[in-house]
């Protein structure tokens, strides 16, 4: 396994797909442009939905990006070792261009050759009746039959919501080793932390319509999504997302400001992790023009800032400290998101005022 920083992983992913004919597009805003039904951009494919459904994208039919995402559905879980409200999703997309053959072959090449993950720690899933994907995995990866697992549930049929592009998907799982409790997908122990999904390859073939019917898409498409932070846990061989390089730098800053040590006391760790997560979300939200208010996404931002401030008090921090932490978010992420540096003063002002 190679040791790569988060910044290197992001760049490597984009270079890999750039070399394979993909146009690299910048992350879209966290404020969804094409979808008034949700508050935040929640997946790499989210801003690209119209193009998956047939509209012509100005940058072409093969794209790759790293998309900023916010998911607040699990906000009450944040503080444990695995939940984040802000994360980055690496993705490659084909709009009626390549399909399963190339998507699977490139994913395997990237994961095993470029990231250097050992084949014996990998398993994949396919939708139960997707013989085509099964056979491609067999040919490309040469995995034994018990490592290409057929799953009949919606875990292997991707839908964004009730409407829009959808199709069977195939996921790549990484084995964190027998010392961690858990089992292969499809087994009773699948919810454990041993086998963790790192990449979801979606083969968009259908569109769900508002009347509940499902029609074939005009063109077959590929939408893949790989969580950068989760990938970094694997490649950097650390215990949790709070130990990967960029997030650890922020976590250390929380410890420095509060004078607390990480990994000594459960309650303290919960507060350190919660602040670490929430200040990342808040920094990126403000850089996209979201302001703390009393409704909608502004209310979510206000709640994140206030919860982080409250946990700061719990750690014994006096006075405003979130702007100081935000400087670390900006310095750790500005290679991928230069707009953070450009809007630094504005972001720090909003945090200080709130
Ligand atoms: N749409 C899929 C996901 O969000 C793959 O990008 O997981």
GROMACS .gro file of C-alpha atoms and ligand atoms in nm:
model
  361
    1UNK     CA    1   0.000   0.000   0.000
    2UNK     CA    2   0.129   0.345  -0.083
    3UNK     CA    3   0.111   0.625   0.171
    4UNK     CA    4  -0.057   0.921   0.008
    5UNK     CA    5  -0.181   1.244   0.162
    6UNK     CA    6  -0.540   1.350   0.110
    7UNK     CA    7  -0.422   1.622  -0.125
    8UNK     CA    8  -0.222   1.365  -0.324
    9UNK     CA    9  -0.519   1.126  -0.340
   10UNK     CA   10  -0.744   1.399  -0.475
   11UNK     CA   11  -0.487   1.497  -0.740
   12UNK     CA   12  -0.410   1.135  -0.832
   13UNK     CA   13  -0.776   1.054  -0.891
   14UNK     CA   14  -0.820   1.353  -1.122
   15UNK     CA   15  -0.495   1.287  -1.308
   16UNK     CA   16  -0.588   0.921  -1.360
   17UNK     CA   17  -0.922   1.004  -1.519
   18UNK     CA   18  -0.780   1.306  -1.702
   19UNK     CA   19  -0.535   1.067  -1.873
   20UNK     CA   20  -0.834   0.857  -1.977
   21UNK     CA   21  -1.009   1.134  -2.167
   22UNK     CA   22  -1.212   1.291  -1.887
   23UNK     CA   23  -1.257   1.666  -1.857
   24UNK     CA   24  -1.193   1.771  -1.499
   25UNK     CA   25  -1.467   2.000  -1.374
   26UNK     CA   26  -1.460   2.200  -1.051
   27UNK     CA   27  -1.683   2.107  -0.760
   28UNK     CA   28  -2.028   2.259  -0.783
   29UNK     CA   29  -2.158   2.470  -0.495
   30UNK     CA   30  -2.299   2.312  -0.180
   31UNK     CA   31  -2.621   2.494  -0.272
   32UNK     CA   32  -2.792   2.266  -0.526
   33UNK     CA   33  -2.863   2.452  -0.848
   34UNK     CA   34  -3.090   2.203  -1.014
   35UNK     CA   35  -3.275   2.057  -0.719
   36UNK     CA   36  -3.503   2.270  -0.501
   37UNK     CA   37  -3.613   1.963  -0.301
   38UNK     CA   38  -3.302   1.940  -0.083
   39UNK     CA   39  -3.092   2.193   0.109
   40UNK     CA   40  -2.743   2.074   0.017
   41UNK     CA   41  -2.549   1.896  -0.254
   42UNK     CA   42  -2.528   1.542  -0.120
   43UNK     CA   43  -2.342   1.343  -0.388
   44UNK     CA   44  -2.110   1.391  -0.682
   45UNK     CA   45  -2.383   1.303  -0.928
   46UNK     CA   46  -2.631   1.545  -0.771
   47UNK     CA   47  -2.534   1.855  -0.975
   48UNK     CA   48  -2.500   1.633  -1.284
   49UNK     CA   49  -2.848   1.480  -1.281
   50UNK     CA   50  -2.977   1.668  -1.588
   51UNK     CA   51  -2.682   1.537  -1.791
   52UNK     CA   52  -2.735   1.180  -1.676
   53UNK     CA   53  -3.091   1.223  -1.806
   54UNK     CA   54  -2.981   1.338  -2.151
   55UNK     CA   55  -2.899   1.711  -2.146
   56UNK     CA   56  -2.568   1.796  -2.320
   57UNK     CA   57  -2.293   1.896  -2.075
   58UNK     CA   58  -2.076   2.179  -2.214
   59UNK     CA   59  -1.757   2.000  -2.100
   60UNK     CA   60  -1.838   1.679  -2.288
   61UNK     CA   61  -1.947   1.322  -2.222
   62UNK     CA   62  -1.662   1.209  -1.990
   63UNK     CA   63  -1.613   1.409  -1.672
   64UNK     CA   64  -1.437   1.366  -1.340
   65UNK     CA   65  -1.452   1.580  -1.029
   66UNK     CA   66  -1.419   1.605  -0.654
   67UNK     CA   67  -1.751   1.728  -0.519
   68UNK     CA   68  -1.804   1.898  -0.183
   69UNK     CA   69  -2.099   1.731  -0.011
   70UNK     CA   70  -2.299   1.795   0.304
   71UNK     CA   71  -2.530   1.532   0.456
   72UNK     CA   72  -2.700   1.627   0.779
   73UNK     CA   73  -2.934   1.327   0.812
   74UNK     CA   74  -2.699   1.170   1.067
   75UNK     CA   75  -2.609   1.494   1.244
   76UNK     CA   76  -2.690   1.351   1.587
   77UNK     CA   77  -2.437   1.072   1.531
   78UNK     CA   78  -2.152   1.318   1.469
   79UNK     CA   79  -1.901   1.295   1.750
   80UNK     CA   80  -1.850   0.920   1.705
   81UNK     CA   81  -1.550   0.796   1.507
   82UNK     CA   82  -1.721   0.756   1.169
   83UNK     CA   83  -1.981   1.025   1.098
   84UNK     CA   84  -1.912   1.349   0.915
   85UNK     CA   85  -2.153   1.616   0.792
   86UNK     CA   86  -1.901   1.741   0.534
   87UNK     CA   87  -1.716   1.511   0.298
   88UNK     CA   88  -1.565   1.508  -0.049
   89UNK     CA   89  -1.678   1.266  -0.317
   90UNK     CA   90  -1.444   1.162  -0.598
   91UNK     CA   91  -1.635   1.069  -0.912
   92UNK     CA   92  -1.603   0.983  -1.280
   93UNK     CA   93  -1.900   1.016  -1.513
   94UNK     CA   94  -1.997   0.899  -1.859
   95UNK     CA   95  -2.299   1.041  -2.035
   96UNK     CA   96  -2.379   0.783  -2.303
   97UNK     CA   97  -2.008   0.722  -2.364
   98UNK     CA   98  -1.827   0.431  -2.192
   99UNK     CA   99  -2.020   0.188  -1.974
  100UNK     CA  100  -1.956  -0.104  -1.739
  101UNK     CA  101  -1.642  -0.248  -1.906
  102UNK     CA  102  -1.430   0.065  -1.874
  103UNK     CA  103  -1.582   0.182  -1.545
  104UNK     CA  104  -1.494  -0.148  -1.376
  105UNK     CA  105  -1.152  -0.190  -1.539
  106UNK     CA  106  -1.044   0.164  -1.446
  107UNK     CA  107  -1.175   0.138  -1.092
  108UNK     CA  108  -0.978  -0.183  -1.040
  109UNK     CA  109  -0.663  -0.038  -1.194
  110UNK     CA  110  -0.682   0.277  -0.981
  111UNK     CA  111  -0.749   0.093  -0.658
  112UNK     CA  112  -0.491  -0.185  -0.699
  113UNK     CA  113  -0.213  -0.021  -0.903
  114UNK     CA  114  -0.227   0.350  -0.818
  115UNK     CA  115  -0.347   0.328  -0.457
  116UNK     CA  116  -0.172  -0.007  -0.417
  117UNK     CA  117  -0.450  -0.180  -0.220
  118UNK     CA  118  -0.380  -0.554  -0.198
  119UNK     CA  119  -0.623  -0.767  -0.397
  120UNK     CA  120  -0.675  -1.011  -0.110
  121UNK     CA  121  -0.826  -0.731   0.100
  122UNK     CA  122  -1.085  -0.639  -0.162
  123UNK     CA  123  -1.432  -0.770  -0.243
  124UNK     CA  124  -1.701  -0.637  -0.474
  125UNK     CA  125  -2.077  -0.655  -0.491
  126UNK     CA  126  -2.308  -0.655  -0.793
  127UNK     CA  127  -2.687  -0.635  -0.821
  128UNK     CA  128  -2.821  -0.991  -0.800
  129UNK     CA  129  -2.918  -1.025  -1.167
  130UNK     CA  130  -2.633  -0.821  -1.317
  131UNK     CA  131  -2.445  -1.105  -1.485
  132UNK     CA  132  -2.272  -0.858  -1.713
  133UNK     CA  133  -2.103  -0.676  -1.420
  134UNK     CA  134  -2.028  -1.009  -1.250
  135UNK     CA  135  -1.850  -1.138  -1.560
  136UNK     CA  136  -1.654  -0.817  -1.612
  137UNK     CA  137  -1.529  -0.827  -1.251
  138UNK     CA  138  -1.434  -1.192  -1.297
  139UNK     CA  139  -1.235  -1.111  -1.611
  140UNK     CA  140  -1.078  -0.783  -1.499
  141UNK     CA  141  -1.001  -0.856  -1.135
  142UNK     CA  142  -0.987  -1.235  -1.133
  143UNK     CA  143  -1.148  -1.233  -0.789
  144UNK     CA  144  -1.267  -1.569  -0.650
  145UNK     CA  145  -1.644  -1.629  -0.668
  146UNK     CA  146  -1.692  -1.562  -0.297
  147UNK     CA  147  -1.545  -1.214  -0.339
  148UNK     CA  148  -1.793  -1.111  -0.613
  149UNK     CA  149  -2.110  -1.099  -0.413
  150UNK     CA  150  -2.460  -1.075  -0.558
  151UNK     CA  151  -2.690  -0.850  -0.355
  152UNK     CA  152  -3.064  -0.832  -0.425
  153UNK     CA  153  -3.149  -0.532  -0.205
  154UNK     CA  154  -3.157  -0.160  -0.278
  155UNK     CA  155  -2.799  -0.145  -0.145
  156UNK     CA  156  -2.704  -0.242  -0.500
  157UNK     CA  157  -2.965  -0.042  -0.687
  158UNK     CA  158  -2.888   0.328  -0.671
  159UNK     CA  159  -3.167   0.589  -0.664
  160UNK     CA  160  -3.114   0.950  -0.568
  161UNK     CA  161  -3.466   0.984  -0.432
  162UNK     CA  162  -3.806   0.902  -0.577
  163UNK     CA  163  -3.733   1.046  -0.920
  164UNK     CA  164  -3.437   1.077  -1.155
  165UNK     CA  165  -3.167   0.851  -1.296
  166UNK     CA  166  -3.114   0.513  -1.135
  167UNK     CA  167  -2.968   0.172  -1.200
  168UNK     CA  168  -2.784  -0.127  -1.060
  169UNK     CA  169  -2.457  -0.056  -0.889
  170UNK     CA  170  -2.141  -0.235  -0.792
  171UNK     CA  171  -1.946  -0.152  -0.480
  172UNK     CA  172  -1.584  -0.210  -0.384
  173UNK     CA  173  -1.519  -0.309  -0.022
  174UNK     CA  174  -1.196  -0.305   0.176
  175UNK     CA  175  -1.112  -0.548   0.456
  176UNK     CA  176  -0.981  -0.374   0.768
  177UNK     CA  177  -0.868  -0.711   0.899
  178UNK     CA  178  -0.986  -0.993   1.126
  179UNK     CA  179  -0.914  -0.793   1.444
  180UNK     CA  180  -1.209  -0.567   1.352
  181UNK     CA  181  -1.560  -0.706   1.403
  182UNK     CA  182  -1.773  -0.743   1.090
  183UNK     CA  183  -1.835  -0.955   0.781
  184UNK     CA  184  -1.861  -0.946   0.405
  185UNK     CA  185  -2.162  -0.771   0.249
  186UNK     CA  186  -2.467  -0.995   0.251
  187UNK     CA  187  -2.362  -1.173   0.573
  188UNK     CA  188  -2.527  -1.118   0.914
  189UNK     CA  189  -2.215  -0.928   1.031
  190UNK     CA  190  -2.210  -0.688   0.735
  191UNK     CA  191  -2.283  -0.382   0.952
  192UNK     CA  192  -1.957  -0.421   1.141
  193UNK     CA  193  -1.653  -0.209   1.060
  194UNK     CA  194  -1.441  -0.486   0.913
  195UNK     CA  195  -1.554  -0.464   0.549
  196UNK     CA  196  -1.605  -0.100   0.450
  197UNK     CA  197  -1.738   0.021   0.116
  198UNK     CA  198  -1.496   0.257  -0.053
  199UNK     CA  199  -1.635   0.308  -0.404
  200UNK     CA  200  -1.979   0.286  -0.559
  201UNK     CA  201  -2.002   0.240  -0.937
  202UNK     CA  202  -2.353   0.314  -1.062
  203UNK     CA  203  -2.469   0.191  -1.401
  204UNK     CA  204  -2.749   0.436  -1.472
  205UNK     CA  205  -2.995   0.276  -1.709
  206UNK     CA  206  -3.338   0.397  -1.601
  207UNK     CA  207  -3.525   0.707  -1.498
  208UNK     CA  208  -3.788   0.710  -1.225
  209UNK     CA  209  -4.077   0.942  -1.313
  210UNK     CA  210  -4.296   1.136  -1.065
  211UNK     CA  211  -4.595   0.910  -1.147
  212UNK     CA  212  -4.401   0.613  -1.008
  213UNK     CA  213  -4.317   0.454  -1.342
  214UNK     CA  214  -3.966   0.361  -1.455
  215UNK     CA  215  -3.847   0.413  -1.813
  216UNK     CA  216  -3.514   0.334  -1.984
  217UNK     CA  217  -3.274   0.629  -2.003
  218UNK     CA  218  -3.209   0.763  -2.353
  219UNK     CA  219  -2.841   0.676  -2.298
  220UNK     CA  220  -2.663   0.446  -2.057
  221UNK     CA  221  -2.447   0.638  -1.811
  222UNK     CA  222  -2.183   0.588  -1.544
  223UNK     CA  223  -2.182   0.770  -1.211
  224UNK     CA  224  -1.923   0.672  -0.955
  225UNK     CA  225  -1.870   0.801  -0.604
  226UNK     CA  226  -1.580   0.741  -0.366
  227UNK     CA  227  -1.561   0.920  -0.031
  228UNK     CA  228  -1.220   1.085  -0.009
  229UNK     CA  229  -1.197   1.075   0.371
  230UNK     CA  230  -1.290   0.705   0.387
  231UNK     CA  231  -1.039   0.627   0.113
  232UNK     CA  232  -0.773   0.819   0.305
  233UNK     CA  233  -0.840   0.602   0.615
  234UNK     CA  234  -0.758   0.294   0.406
  235UNK     CA  235  -0.460   0.431   0.216
  236UNK     CA  236  -0.307   0.600   0.522
  237UNK     CA  237  -0.381   0.288   0.730
  238UNK     CA  238  -0.531   0.479   1.023
  239UNK     CA  239  -0.814   0.393   1.261
  240UNK     CA  240  -1.074   0.655   1.170
  241UNK     CA  241  -1.153   0.958   0.957
  242UNK     CA  242  -1.038   1.177   1.245
  243UNK     CA  243  -0.687   1.031   1.204
  244UNK     CA  244  -0.637   1.110   0.834
  245UNK     CA  245  -0.379   1.383   0.771
  246UNK     CA  246  -0.600   1.685   0.695
  247UNK     CA  247  -0.864   1.611   0.957
  248UNK     CA  248  -0.605   1.518   1.215
  249UNK     CA  249  -0.438   1.857   1.167
  250UNK     CA  250  -0.770   2.019   1.253
  251UNK     CA  251  -0.834   1.781   1.542
  252UNK     CA  252  -0.489   1.869   1.680
  253UNK     CA  253  -0.573   2.238   1.655
  254UNK     CA  254  -0.889   2.180   1.861
  255UNK     CA  255  -0.671   2.005   2.120
  256UNK     CA  256  -0.417   2.286   2.115
  257UNK     CA  257  -0.680   2.558   2.167
  258UNK     CA  258  -0.861   2.365   2.439
  259UNK     CA  259  -0.552   2.222   2.609
  260UNK     CA  260  -0.715   1.877   2.594
  261UNK     CA  261  -0.563   1.550   2.477
  262UNK     CA  262  -0.732   1.326   2.222
  263UNK     CA  263  -0.795   0.959   2.294
  264UNK     CA  264  -0.793   0.991   2.672
  265UNK     CA  265  -1.159   1.040   2.764
  266UNK     CA  266  -1.476   0.947   2.573
  267UNK     CA  267  -1.678   1.266   2.639
  268UNK     CA  268  -1.383   1.488   2.551
  269UNK     CA  269  -1.325   1.295   2.227
  270UNK     CA  270  -1.690   1.339   2.129
  271UNK     CA  271  -1.661   1.716   2.166
  272UNK     CA  272  -1.326   1.730   1.982
  273UNK     CA  273  -1.466   1.529   1.690
  274UNK     CA  274  -1.790   1.723   1.676
  275UNK     CA  275  -1.609   2.058   1.664
  276UNK     CA  276  -1.367   1.921   1.403
  277UNK     CA  277  -1.654   1.810   1.180
  278UNK     CA  278  -1.879   2.111   1.225
  279UNK     CA  279  -1.612   2.372   1.155
  280UNK     CA  280  -1.527   2.198   0.827
  281UNK     CA  281  -1.893   2.209   0.720
  282UNK     CA  282  -1.938   2.567   0.837
  283UNK     CA  283  -1.624   2.690   0.658
  284UNK     CA  284  -1.726   2.534   0.327
  285UNK     CA  285  -2.089   2.646   0.360
  286UNK     CA  286  -1.991   3.007   0.422
  287UNK     CA  287  -1.747   2.999   0.130
  288UNK     CA  288  -2.043   2.903  -0.090
  289UNK     CA  289  -2.238   3.206   0.033
  290UNK     CA  290  -2.459   3.043   0.296
  291UNK     CA  291  -2.515   3.277   0.593
  292UNK     CA  292  -2.635   3.182   0.941
  293UNK     CA  293  -3.009   3.254   0.957
  294UNK     CA  294  -3.319   3.113   1.120
  295UNK     CA  295  -3.447   2.900   0.833
  296UNK     CA  296  -3.348   2.650   0.570
  297UNK     CA  297  -2.980   2.592   0.504
  298UNK     CA  298  -2.887   2.907   0.698
  299UNK     CA  299  -3.047   2.750   1.003
  300UNK     CA  300  -2.846   2.432   0.957
  301UNK     CA  301  -2.529   2.643   0.942
  302UNK     CA  302  -2.632   2.837   1.253
  303UNK     CA  303  -2.698   2.511   1.436
  304UNK     CA  304  -2.357   2.370   1.338
  305UNK     CA  305  -2.175   2.684   1.453
  306UNK     CA  306  -2.363   2.699   1.783
  307UNK     CA  307  -2.322   2.330   1.857
  308UNK     CA  308  -1.949   2.360   1.790
  309UNK     CA  309  -1.931   2.668   2.015
  310UNK     CA  310  -2.122   2.487   2.291
  311UNK     CA  311  -1.885   2.190   2.277
  312UNK     CA  312  -1.596   2.437   2.285
  313UNK     CA  313  -1.731   2.565   2.617
  314UNK     CA  314  -1.758   2.204   2.737
  315UNK     CA  315  -1.387   2.166   2.663
  316UNK     CA  316  -1.320   2.481   2.864
  317UNK     CA  317  -1.242   2.717   2.576
  318UNK     CA  318  -1.312   3.083   2.656
  319UNK     CA  319  -1.406   3.333   2.388
  320UNK     CA  320  -1.444   3.297   2.011
  321UNK     CA  321  -1.230   3.017   1.870
  322UNK     CA  322  -1.407   2.894   1.558
  323UNK     CA  323  -1.246   3.148   1.323
  324UNK     CA  324  -0.905   3.032   1.446
  325UNK     CA  325  -0.997   2.673   1.361
  326UNK     CA  326  -1.138   2.776   1.028
  327UNK     CA  327  -0.790   2.901   0.932
  328UNK     CA  328  -0.668   2.541   0.965
  329UNK     CA  329  -0.958   2.412   0.750
  330UNK     CA  330  -0.860   2.667   0.487
  331UNK     CA  331  -0.489   2.588   0.492
  332UNK     CA  332  -0.554   2.211   0.478
  333UNK     CA  333  -0.804   2.232   0.190
  334UNK     CA  334  -0.696   2.526  -0.020
  335UNK     CA  335  -0.505   2.312  -0.271
  336UNK     CA  336  -0.832   2.148  -0.374
  337UNK     CA  337  -1.049   2.456  -0.317
  338UNK     CA  338  -0.860   2.781  -0.389
  339UNK     CA  339  -1.181   2.980  -0.326
  340UNK     CA  340  -1.136   2.916   0.047
  341UNK     CA  341  -0.820   3.126   0.052
  342UNK     CA  342  -0.982   3.396  -0.162
  343UNK     CA  343  -1.279   3.423   0.074
  344UNK     CA  344  -1.081   3.376   0.393
  345UNK     CA  345  -1.152   3.719   0.548
  346UNK     CA  346  -1.523   3.690   0.472
  347UNK     CA  347  -1.546   3.339   0.623
  348UNK     CA  348  -1.362   3.440   0.941
  349UNK     CA  349  -1.582   3.752   0.979
  350UNK     CA  350  -1.905   3.555   0.949
  351UNK     CA  351  -1.783   3.307   1.210
  352UNK     CA  352  -1.668   3.577   1.450
  353UNK     CA  353  -1.999   3.766   1.419
  354UNK     CA  354  -2.209   3.458   1.476
  355LIG     N1  355  -2.446   0.814  -0.675
  355LIG     C1  356  -2.363   0.724  -0.604
  355LIG     C2  357  -2.338   0.765  -0.461
  355LIG     O1  358  -2.365   0.878  -0.424
  355LIG     C3  359  -2.230   0.711  -0.675
  355LIG     O2  360  -2.178   0.838  -0.699
  355LIG     O3  361  -2.292   0.685  -0.385
   0.00000   0.00000   0.00000
